[in-house]
Coordinates of C-alpha atoms in Angstrom, one line a residue:
M1 CA 40.6 15.5 31.5
A2 CA 42.3 12.9 33.8
K3 CA 45.9 13.6 34.7
I4 CA 48.4 11.7 32.5
N5 CA 51.6 9.8 33.4
P6 CA 55.1 11.4 33.2
R7 CA 56.2 9.5 30.1
T8 CA 53.2 10.8 28.2
V9 CA 54.0 14.4 29.4
A10 CA 57.6 13.8 28.2
S11 CA 56.3 12.6 24.8
L12 CA 54.0 15.7 24.5
L13 CA 56.9 18.0 25.4
R14 CA 59.1 16.3 22.8
E15 CA 56.3 16.8 20.3
Y16 CA 56.0 20.5 21.3
A17 CA 59.8 20.9 20.6
Q18 CA 59.7 19.0 17.3
R19 CA 56.7 21.0 16.0
A20 CA 58.3 24.3 17.1
S21 CA 61.6 23.3 15.3
M22 CA 59.7 22.8 12.0
R23 CA 58.4 26.3 12.4
G24 CA 61.9 27.6 12.8
D25 CA 61.8 28.4 16.5
N26 CA 64.9 29.3 18.6
P27 CA 67.2 26.2 18.4
Y28 CA 68.4 26.8 22.0
R29 CA 64.8 26.8 23.2
I30 CA 64.2 23.6 21.3
K31 CA 67.2 21.9 22.9
A32 CA 65.9 23.0 26.3
Y33 CA 62.5 21.4 25.6
L34 CA 64.2 18.2 24.5
R35 CA 66.5 18.1 27.6
A36 CA 63.5 18.6 29.9
A37 CA 61.6 15.8 28.1
D38 CA 64.6 13.5 28.7
S39 CA 64.6 14.5 32.4
L40 CA 60.9 13.6 32.7
T41 CA 61.8 10.0 31.7
A42 CA 63.7 9.4 35.0
L43 CA 61.7 10.9 37.8
S44 CA 62.2 9.5 41.2
Q45 CA 58.9 10.9 42.6
P46 CA 55.3 11.0 41.2
L47 CA 54.9 14.0 38.9
D48 CA 51.8 15.2 40.7
R49 CA 53.7 15.4 44.0
I50 CA 56.5 17.3 42.3
I51 CA 54.1 19.8 40.8
A52 CA 52.2 20.2 44.1
A53 CA 55.4 21.0 45.9
G54 CA 56.4 23.5 43.3
A55 CA 59.6 21.5 42.7
L56 CA 59.6 21.1 38.9
T57 CA 62.4 23.6 38.5
T58 CA 64.7 21.3 40.6
I59 CA 64.6 18.8 37.7
P60 CA 67.6 19.2 35.3
G61 CA 66.7 21.3 32.3
I62 CA 63.4 22.7 33.7
G63 CA 63.1 26.4 34.3
D64 CA 60.1 28.5 35.1
A65 CA 58.8 28.7 31.5
I66 CA 59.1 25.0 30.9
A67 CA 57.6 24.2 34.3
D68 CA 54.5 26.1 33.3
I69 CA 54.3 24.1 30.1
V70 CA 54.8 20.8 31.9
T71 CA 52.1 21.6 34.4
K72 CA 49.6 22.5 31.8
L73 CA 50.4 19.3 29.8
Y74 CA 50.1 17.2 32.9
Q75 CA 46.8 18.7 34.0
T76 CA 45.0 18.9 30.6
G77 CA 47.0 16.6 28.3
T78 CA 47.7 19.5 26.0
H79 CA 48.7 23.1 25.7
P80 CA 47.3 26.1 23.7
S81 CA 50.6 26.6 21.9
L82 CA 50.9 22.9 21.1
E83 CA 47.3 22.9 19.7
K84 CA 48.2 25.8 17.5
L85 CA 51.4 24.1 16.3
R86 CA 49.3 21.0 15.5
E87 CA 47.5 22.9 12.9
D88 CA 50.6 23.0 10.7
V89 CA 51.2 19.3 10.0
P90 CA 49.4 16.0 10.8
A91 CA 50.4 13.9 13.8
G92 CA 52.0 11.2 11.6
V93 CA 54.7 13.6 10.4
M94 CA 56.2 13.4 13.9
E95 CA 57.3 9.9 13.2
L96 CA 59.9 11.2 10.9
F97 CA 61.8 12.7 13.8
A98 CA 62.8 9.2 14.8
I99 CA 65.1 9.1 11.7
P100 CA 68.7 9.9 12.9
G101 CA 70.1 13.1 11.3
L102 CA 66.9 14.1 9.5
R103 CA 66.6 17.9 10.1
P104 CA 63.2 19.6 10.8
D105 CA 63.4 21.6 7.6
K106 CA 63.8 18.4 5.5
I107 CA 60.9 16.8 7.4
L108 CA 58.7 19.8 6.5
K109 CA 59.9 19.6 2.9
L110 CA 59.1 15.9 2.6
H111 CA 55.6 16.6 3.9
Q112 CA 54.9 19.6 1.8
A113 CA 56.5 18.4 -1.5
L114 CA 55.6 14.7 -1.4
G115 CA 52.8 14.5 1.1
V116 CA 54.8 12.2 3.4
N117 CA 52.9 11.8 6.7
S118 CA 54.5 8.7 8.3
L119 CA 57.5 6.5 8.4
A120 CA 55.8 4.0 6.1
E121 CA 55.1 6.7 3.5
L122 CA 58.7 8.0 3.8
E123 CA 60.1 4.5 3.1
A124 CA 57.7 4.1 0.1
A125 CA 58.8 7.5 -1.3
A126 CA 62.4 6.6 -1.0
R127 CA 62.1 3.1 -2.5
E128 CA 60.0 4.5 -5.4
D129 CA 62.7 7.1 -6.1
R130 CA 60.4 10.1 -5.5
I131 CA 62.7 11.9 -3.2
R132 CA 65.7 12.2 -5.5
P133 CA 64.2 14.6 -8.1
V134 CA 62.9 17.1 -5.5
K135 CA 65.0 20.3 -5.2
G136 CA 66.4 20.6 -1.7
L137 CA 66.1 16.9 -1.0
G138 CA 68.0 14.9 -3.7
A139 CA 69.7 11.5 -4.2
A140 CA 72.1 11.7 -1.3
L141 CA 69.2 12.2 1.2
Q142 CA 67.2 9.5 -0.3
T143 CA 70.1 7.0 0.1
K144 CA 70.7 8.2 3.7
L145 CA 67.0 7.8 4.6
L146 CA 66.9 4.2 3.3
Q147 CA 70.0 3.5 5.3
N148 CA 68.8 5.2 8.5
L149 CA 65.3 3.7 8.5
A150 CA 67.1 0.5 9.6
I151 CA 68.2 2.2 12.9
V152 CA 65.1 4.1 13.9
R153 CA 65.1 4.4 17.7
S154 CA 63.6 1.5 19.5
G155 CA 62.0 3.9 22.1
E156 CA 61.8 7.5 23.0
T157 CA 63.4 6.9 26.4
Q158 CA 66.5 5.3 25.0
L159 CA 69.4 7.6 26.0
H160 CA 73.2 7.7 25.6
L161 CA 75.2 6.6 28.6
H162 CA 76.3 10.1 29.6
K163 CA 72.8 11.5 29.4
A164 CA 71.4 8.6 31.4
A165 CA 74.2 9.1 34.0
A166 CA 73.2 12.7 34.7
L167 CA 69.5 11.8 35.1
L168 CA 70.2 8.8 37.3
D169 CA 72.6 10.8 39.5
H170 CA 69.9 13.4 40.0
A171 CA 67.4 10.6 40.8
V172 CA 69.6 9.2 43.5
I173 CA 69.9 12.6 45.1
S174 CA 66.2 13.1 44.9
V175 CA 65.4 9.7 46.4
K176 CA 67.7 10.3 49.3
Q177 CA 66.2 13.7 50.0
E178 CA 62.7 12.3 49.7
H179 CA 63.4 9.3 51.8
P180 CA 66.1 10.0 54.4
E181 CA 65.2 6.7 56.0
F182 CA 66.9 4.9 53.1
S183 CA 70.4 4.0 54.2
R184 CA 71.6 3.1 50.7
V185 CA 70.6 3.8 47.1
E186 CA 72.2 2.1 44.2
I187 CA 71.7 2.4 40.4
A188 CA 70.6 -0.8 38.7
G189 CA 69.2 -1.7 35.3
D190 CA 71.0 -1.6 32.0
F191 CA 73.0 1.5 33.1
R192 CA 74.7 -0.6 35.7
R193 CA 75.4 -3.3 33.1
G194 CA 77.2 -0.6 31.0
C195 CA 74.9 -0.8 28.1
E196 CA 75.7 1.8 25.5
L197 CA 72.1 2.9 25.3
V198 CA 69.9 3.1 28.4
S199 CA 66.1 2.7 28.7
D200 CA 65.6 0.9 32.0
F201 CA 66.0 3.6 34.7
A202 CA 66.2 1.6 37.9
L203 CA 67.3 2.2 41.5
V204 CA 67.5 -0.1 44.5
A205 CA 67.1 1.4 47.9
Q206 CA 67.7 -0.1 51.3
G207 CA 64.9 0.6 53.8
R208 CA 63.2 -1.2 56.6
K209 CA 60.6 -3.0 54.5
S210 CA 60.6 -6.2 52.5
T211 CA 61.0 -5.9 48.8
T212 CA 58.5 -3.5 47.1
E213 CA 58.4 -1.5 44.0
I214 CA 57.3 2.1 44.0
E215 CA 55.1 2.9 41.0
D216 CA 53.7 6.2 39.6
T217 CA 57.1 7.4 38.5
T218 CA 59.1 7.1 35.3
L219 CA 61.9 5.5 37.5
R220 CA 61.7 1.9 38.7
L221 CA 62.5 2.2 42.4
V222 CA 62.9 -1.1 44.3
V223 CA 62.8 -0.8 48.0
T224 CA 64.2 -3.7 50.1
D225 CA 65.7 -4.4 53.5
R226 CA 69.3 -5.1 54.3
K227 CA 68.7 -8.9 54.5
H228 CA 67.5 -9.0 50.8
F229 CA 69.5 -6.1 49.3
G230 CA 71.8 -8.2 47.2
A231 CA 69.0 -10.3 45.7
S232 CA 67.0 -7.2 44.9
L233 CA 70.0 -5.6 43.3
L234 CA 70.8 -8.7 41.2
E235 CA 67.2 -8.9 40.0
A236 CA 66.9 -5.2 39.2
T237 CA 70.2 -5.2 37.3
G238 CA 69.4 -8.1 34.9
S239 CA 69.8 -8.8 32.1
A240 CA 66.7 -11.0 31.7
D241 CA 68.8 -13.6 29.9
H242 CA 71.4 -13.7 32.6
L243 CA 68.9 -14.1 35.3
E244 CA 67.1 -16.9 33.5
Q245 CA 70.3 -18.8 33.0
L246 CA 71.4 -18.2 36.5
K247 CA 68.1 -19.5 37.9
T248 CA 68.5 -22.6 35.6
F249 CA 72.1 -23.1 36.9
A250 CA 70.9 -22.8 40.5
A251 CA 68.1 -25.3 39.9
H252 CA 70.6 -27.9 38.6
K253 CA 72.5 -27.5 41.8
G254 CA 69.4 -28.0 43.9
F255 CA 68.7 -24.3 44.7
T256 CA 65.9 -22.0 43.9
L257 CA 66.8 -18.4 42.9
N258 CA 64.1 -15.7 42.9
A259 CA 63.8 -12.0 43.7
D260 CA 63.9 -12.8 47.4
G261 CA 67.3 -14.6 47.3
L262 CA 68.8 -18.1 46.9
H263 CA 67.0 -20.9 48.6
R264 CA 67.5 -24.6 49.3
G265 CA 64.1 -25.9 50.0
R266 CA 62.5 -23.4 52.5
K267 CA 65.8 -22.2 53.8
L268 CA 67.2 -18.9 52.6
I269 CA 70.9 -19.5 51.8
A270 CA 72.1 -16.1 50.4
S271 CA 70.4 -12.7 49.7
A272 CA 72.3 -9.9 51.5
T273 CA 74.9 -9.4 48.8
E274 CA 75.4 -10.4 45.2
E275 CA 78.8 -11.8 46.0
E276 CA 77.4 -14.3 48.5
I277 CA 74.7 -15.5 46.0
Y278 CA 77.4 -16.2 43.3
Q279 CA 79.7 -17.8 45.9
A280 CA 76.9 -20.1 47.2
L281 CA 76.5 -21.3 43.7
D282 CA 80.3 -21.9 43.4
L283 CA 80.6 -19.2 40.8
Q284 CA 83.2 -16.6 40.4
F285 CA 81.6 -13.2 40.9
I286 CA 80.2 -12.0 37.6
E287 CA 80.6 -8.2 37.2
P288 CA 77.4 -6.4 36.2
E289 CA 78.8 -5.5 32.7
L290 CA 79.2 -9.2 31.8
R291 CA 75.6 -10.2 32.7
E292 CA 74.2 -10.5 29.2
G293 CA 73.4 -14.2 29.0
T294 CA 76.3 -15.2 26.7
D295 CA 78.9 -17.6 28.2
E296 CA 79.6 -15.7 31.5
I297 CA 78.0 -18.3 33.8
E298 CA 79.9 -21.2 32.1
R299 CA 83.2 -19.2 32.5
A300 CA 82.4 -18.2 36.0
A301 CA 81.8 -21.9 36.9
K302 CA 85.4 -22.6 35.7
Q303 CA 86.8 -19.5 37.4
K304 CA 87.8 -18.2 34.0
L305 CA 86.4 -14.7 34.0
P306 CA 89.1 -12.0 33.6
A307 CA 89.9 -9.2 36.0
L308 CA 88.2 -6.3 34.1
I309 CA 90.0 -3.0 33.5
R310 CA 89.2 -0.1 35.9
D311 CA 89.4 3.6 35.4
E312 CA 92.4 3.8 37.7
D313 CA 94.3 1.3 35.4
L314 CA 94.7 3.9 32.7
H315 CA 97.8 6.0 32.8
G316 CA 97.4 8.3 29.7
I317 CA 95.4 9.5 26.8
L318 CA 96.3 8.7 23.1
H319 CA 93.6 10.5 21.0
S320 CA 92.6 14.0 21.6
H321 CA 92.3 17.3 19.7
T322 CA 93.3 20.9 20.3
T323 CA 92.7 24.3 18.7
A324 CA 95.3 23.3 16.1
S325 CA 92.5 21.4 14.4
D326 CA 88.9 21.3 15.6
G327 CA 89.4 21.3 19.4
T328 CA 88.4 24.2 21.7
E329 CA 91.5 24.3 23.9
T330 CA 95.2 24.8 23.4
L331 CA 97.8 22.0 23.6
E332 CA 99.0 23.4 26.9
A333 CA 95.5 23.6 28.4
M334 CA 94.6 20.0 27.3
A335 CA 97.9 18.7 28.6
E336 CA 97.5 20.4 32.0
A337 CA 93.9 19.2 32.3
T338 CA 95.1 15.7 31.6
R339 CA 97.9 16.0 34.1
N340 CA 95.5 17.3 36.8
R341 CA 93.4 14.2 36.3
G342 CA 96.4 12.1 37.4
F343 CA 97.5 10.8 34.0
E344 CA 101.2 10.5 33.1
Y345 CA 101.0 11.4 29.4
Y346 CA 98.8 13.2 26.9
G347 CA 98.9 12.1 23.3
V348 CA 97.7 14.9 21.1
A349 CA 96.2 13.6 17.8
D350 CA 94.8 16.5 15.8
H351 CA 93.3 15.9 12.3
S352 CA 95.5 15.5 9.3
Q353 CA 95.7 17.8 6.2
S354 CA 92.9 16.2 4.2
A355 CA 90.4 16.9 6.9
H356 CA 89.8 20.4 5.7
Y357 CA 86.4 20.4 7.5
A358 CA 88.2 20.0 10.8
G359 CA 91.2 22.3 10.3
G360 CA 93.6 19.5 9.5
L361 CA 97.3 20.3 10.2
S362 CA 99.5 21.6 7.4
L363 CA 103.2 20.6 7.5
Q364 CA 104.1 24.0 9.0
E365 CA 101.4 23.6 11.7
I366 CA 102.8 20.1 12.6
A367 CA 106.3 21.7 13.0
E368 CA 104.8 24.4 15.2
Q369 CA 102.9 21.9 17.4
H370 CA 106.0 19.8 17.8
R371 CA 108.0 22.8 18.9
E372 CA 105.3 23.6 21.5
A373 CA 105.3 20.0 22.7
D374 CA 109.1 20.1 23.1
R375 CA 108.9 23.4 25.1
L376 CA 106.2 22.0 27.4
N377 CA 108.0 18.7 27.9
K378 CA 111.1 20.5 28.9
A379 CA 109.1 22.4 31.5
Y380 CA 107.6 19.2 32.8
N381 CA 111.1 17.8 33.4
G382 CA 110.1 14.2 33.1
K383 CA 107.1 14.4 35.5
F384 CA 104.6 14.4 32.6
R385 CA 104.9 13.8 28.8
I386 CA 103.2 15.1 25.8
L387 CA 103.3 12.5 23.0
K388 CA 103.3 13.8 19.5
G389 CA 100.5 12.0 17.6
I390 CA 98.2 12.6 14.6
E391 CA 94.8 11.3 13.6
A392 CA 95.7 10.6 10.0
D393 CA 92.9 10.1 7.5
I394 CA 92.8 6.8 5.8
L395 CA 92.4 7.9 2.1
A396 CA 90.3 6.0 -0.4
D397 CA 93.2 3.8 -1.5
G398 CA 94.1 2.9 2.1
S399 CA 97.2 5.2 2.2
L400 CA 97.7 7.5 5.1
D401 CA 97.4 11.3 4.9
Y402 CA 101.0 12.5 4.7
P403 CA 104.1 11.1 3.2
N404 CA 106.1 8.6 5.2
H405 CA 108.9 10.9 6.2
I406 CA 106.3 13.2 7.9
L407 CA 104.5 10.3 9.6
E408 CA 107.8 9.1 11.0
Q409 CA 108.1 12.4 13.0
F410 CA 105.2 11.3 15.2
D411 CA 105.4 9.2 18.4
F412 CA 102.2 7.5 17.3
V413 CA 99.6 7.5 14.5
V414 CA 95.8 7.0 14.9
A415 CA 94.5 6.0 11.4
S416 CA 90.9 6.7 10.9
V417 CA 88.2 6.8 8.2
H418 CA 86.5 10.2 7.8
S419 CA 85.2 10.0 4.2
R420 CA 83.6 7.7 1.7
F421 CA 81.6 5.8 4.3
K422 CA 79.5 4.0 1.7
L423 CA 82.1 2.0 -0.1
P424 CA 81.2 -1.6 -0.8
K425 CA 82.2 -4.0 2.0
K426 CA 85.1 -5.5 0.1
E427 CA 86.6 -2.1 -0.8
Q428 CA 86.0 -0.6 2.6
T429 CA 87.7 -3.6 4.3
E430 CA 90.6 -3.6 1.9
R431 CA 91.1 0.1 2.4
I432 CA 91.4 -0.3 6.2
L433 CA 93.6 -3.4 5.8
E434 CA 96.0 -1.4 3.8
A435 CA 96.2 1.2 6.5
I436 CA 96.7 -1.4 9.2
G437 CA 99.6 -2.8 7.1
N438 CA 101.3 0.6 7.0
P439 CA 104.2 0.3 9.5
R440 CA 103.5 3.8 10.8
T441 CA 100.0 3.0 12.0
T442 CA 99.8 2.6 15.8
I443 CA 96.0 2.6 16.4
I444 CA 92.9 2.1 14.2
G445 CA 90.5 4.9 15.3
H446 CA 86.7 4.3 15.6
M447 CA 86.9 1.3 13.4
T448 CA 83.3 1.0 12.1
G449 CA 82.5 4.8 12.2
R450 CA 79.2 4.2 13.9
Q451 CA 77.4 7.0 15.7
L452 CA 74.7 5.7 18.1
L453 CA 71.2 6.7 17.2
R454 CA 72.6 8.7 14.3
R455 CA 74.2 6.4 11.7
P456 CA 75.3 2.7 11.4
G457 CA 78.9 1.7 10.9
Y458 CA 80.5 1.1 7.6
D459 CA 79.9 -2.1 5.8
L460 CA 83.0 -3.9 7.0
D461 CA 84.5 -7.3 7.5
V462 CA 85.3 -6.7 11.2
D463 CA 86.7 -10.2 11.8
K464 CA 89.2 -9.8 9.0
V465 CA 90.2 -6.3 10.2
L466 CA 90.8 -7.7 13.8
K467 CA 93.0 -10.4 12.5
A468 CA 95.1 -7.9 10.6
C469 CA 95.4 -5.7 13.7
A470 CA 96.6 -8.7 15.7
K471 CA 99.1 -9.6 13.0
H472 CA 100.6 -6.2 12.7
G473 CA 100.4 -5.2 16.4
V474 CA 98.0 -2.3 15.7
A475 CA 95.8 -1.4 18.6
V476 CA 92.1 -1.4 18.2
E477 CA 90.5 1.8 19.5
I478 CA 87.7 1.8 22.0
N479 CA 86.5 5.3 21.2
A480 CA 85.1 6.6 24.5
H481 CA 82.9 9.4 23.0
P482 CA 79.4 8.4 24.1
W483 CA 78.0 8.9 20.6
R484 CA 80.5 6.4 19.2
L485 CA 81.7 3.7 21.8
D486 CA 83.4 2.1 18.8
L487 CA 84.5 -0.7 18.6
D488 CA 81.3 -2.2 19.7
W489 CA 81.8 -4.3 22.9
R490 CA 80.2 -7.3 21.2
W491 CA 83.4 -7.6 19.1
H492 CA 85.8 -7.3 22.0
Q493 CA 86.0 -11.0 22.9
K494 CA 86.7 -11.9 19.3
A495 CA 89.5 -9.3 19.3
L496 CA 91.0 -10.7 22.5
D497 CA 90.8 -14.2 21.0
Q498 CA 92.7 -13.0 17.9
G499 CA 95.4 -11.5 20.1
C500 CA 94.6 -7.8 19.7
I501 CA 95.5 -5.0 22.0
F502 CA 93.1 -2.1 22.6
S503 CA 93.5 1.7 23.2
I504 CA 90.8 3.4 25.2
N505 CA 90.7 7.0 23.9
P506 CA 88.3 9.9 24.6
D507 CA 88.5 11.5 21.2
A508 CA 88.2 14.7 23.3
H509 CA 87.7 18.1 21.6
S510 CA 87.5 20.0 24.9
I511 CA 88.7 19.6 28.5
R512 CA 85.3 18.4 29.6
E513 CA 85.4 15.6 27.1
L514 CA 88.6 14.2 28.6
D515 CA 86.3 12.6 31.1
H516 CA 84.7 10.5 28.4
M517 CA 87.5 8.0 29.2
H518 CA 85.2 6.5 31.8
W519 CA 82.7 5.4 29.1
G520 CA 85.4 3.8 27.2
V521 CA 86.4 1.8 30.3
E522 CA 82.8 0.8 30.7
M523 CA 82.7 -0.6 27.1
A524 CA 86.0 -2.4 27.7
R525 CA 84.6 -3.9 30.8
K526 CA 81.5 -5.0 29.0
G527 CA 83.6 -6.6 26.4
G528 CA 85.6 -8.5 29.0
V529 CA 88.9 -6.6 28.4
P530 CA 91.6 -6.8 31.1
A531 CA 94.1 -4.0 31.8
K532 CA 97.0 -6.0 30.4
R533 CA 95.5 -5.8 26.9
V534 CA 95.2 -2.1 26.8
L535 CA 97.9 0.1 25.4
N536 CA 97.3 3.2 27.6
A537 CA 97.2 1.1 30.7
M538 CA 100.9 1.0 30.3
R539 CA 103.0 3.4 32.4
L540 CA 104.9 6.0 30.4
T541 CA 108.2 4.2 30.4
A542 CA 106.6 1.0 29.3
L543 CA 104.6 2.7 26.6
L544 CA 107.7 4.5 25.2
A545 CA 109.5 1.2 25.1
H546 CA 106.6 -0.5 23.4
L547 CA 106.4 2.2 20.7
A548 CA 110.2 2.2 20.2
R549 CA 110.2 -1.6 19.9
R550 CA 107.4 -1.5 17.3
C551 CA 109.3 1.1 15.3
R552 CA 112.5 -1.0 15.3
E553 CA 110.6 -4.0 14.2
R554 CA 109.0 -2.1 11.4
G555 CA 112.1 -0.2 10.4
I556 CA 111.1 3.2 11.7
G557 CA 113.1 5.5 14.0
I558 CA 111.5 7.2 17.0
D559 CA 112.8 9.8 19.4
E560 CA 112.6 8.8 23.0

């Protein structure tokens, strides 16, 4: 059999993992297979060359055992173990793995009990109410399946930002090692534009040649020379809509813009940097995150684009968890890790008492945590500050989880929905509006509750909620966890227009997750958010003054 391309190998390895999971194989081994399959979607070199060099194990997630499987898949298009697994269920059943949150055991049950062999058959079974009566499946699963069919993955290579970052960083290193003659290698594609899901794995490298594109890899690698680097980077970054509109704008000014650069007639006007291309068109520089073909060119022509927030503009964290609820580290460990990252304050916000599943804090546990925060703050002697917060569940009626006299003991309150996701739109909206109107609410956490590639957000009137946040001075969270990235950047401009402020929060449950802040900044940049509209871009003294002022205005006392 002829050798197959890396994307097909990745697909076969993913199938291997999925079939093994239905048989009840070791879950850690299954995860290793899936991680290796993801890695194969961003190769910087042709797979045959990697195999010939014995370098498969240098790829993230691929050890000796998986390297043997990958080699066999590449050389023959199959594997003896895969063929044996294929005897269990038909190929069409694999389509069901595209449904977010559908476990392998449920997929097998759907096949065995109802003869479901494809997504089409799954949808038919759900709509015909055939899933509900089956023991081990039921009405809740049937409803969830109908909902999640609407968000089936658009492609197997679509990855969350943090996963794409790891693969692209490895690709940059690999390209530099393979081509020491390249003086510069930059990430392009939709990752550079800060898209929350990444499918276009692209790099631009500066060599001695004119623009070319290296094929036979799962990575799009554009090689250009110094003279044309900016034009190549612009083209490889996209988006298609932005480039089309930019070319039209250039044409109206008497220029021609293509992958080679900006021309007037036969003369090359600008190509070495993106900045000089935009400048030659009398446009304000358009940051990559804004290049989505909305109104960015029109605003750039009027010099109206904002200075976007940067990582270094943030001075603290205002939503994070500890071992007091469902975190993995103590308050002291999380605070120290935050301080070591250069922040001025750490806002702990463990779960509230109704969140039994997450170890929500009892009144006694609140008192204990506050005493610990006081002890640590005394030791910090003004050089760092732990802020006492809580992530209070928004209950079904819109009230917050704790009586008011308890909520008043916190420096800030993140109000979030963690239950009853399927309320009708009007009821869900009114529920959140009620919480926003509570004078103790400081921030609305992960407003829509979405989880990327897992579940959609609640049915919610976002526009109405944003207006209420602006009216009551409640910050809109940009939840930086890469599975959430909520509020969606597409709503950020609307929020800015309404007068909202934001809070970029990691929702960290471990020290490592504190670094999710970067992805929140990326989303804020993509939404056009400047630092002056972000709560935790305030220095500590300014933030404390802001919190105290809000409390005075709403008739609440606060200890400073």
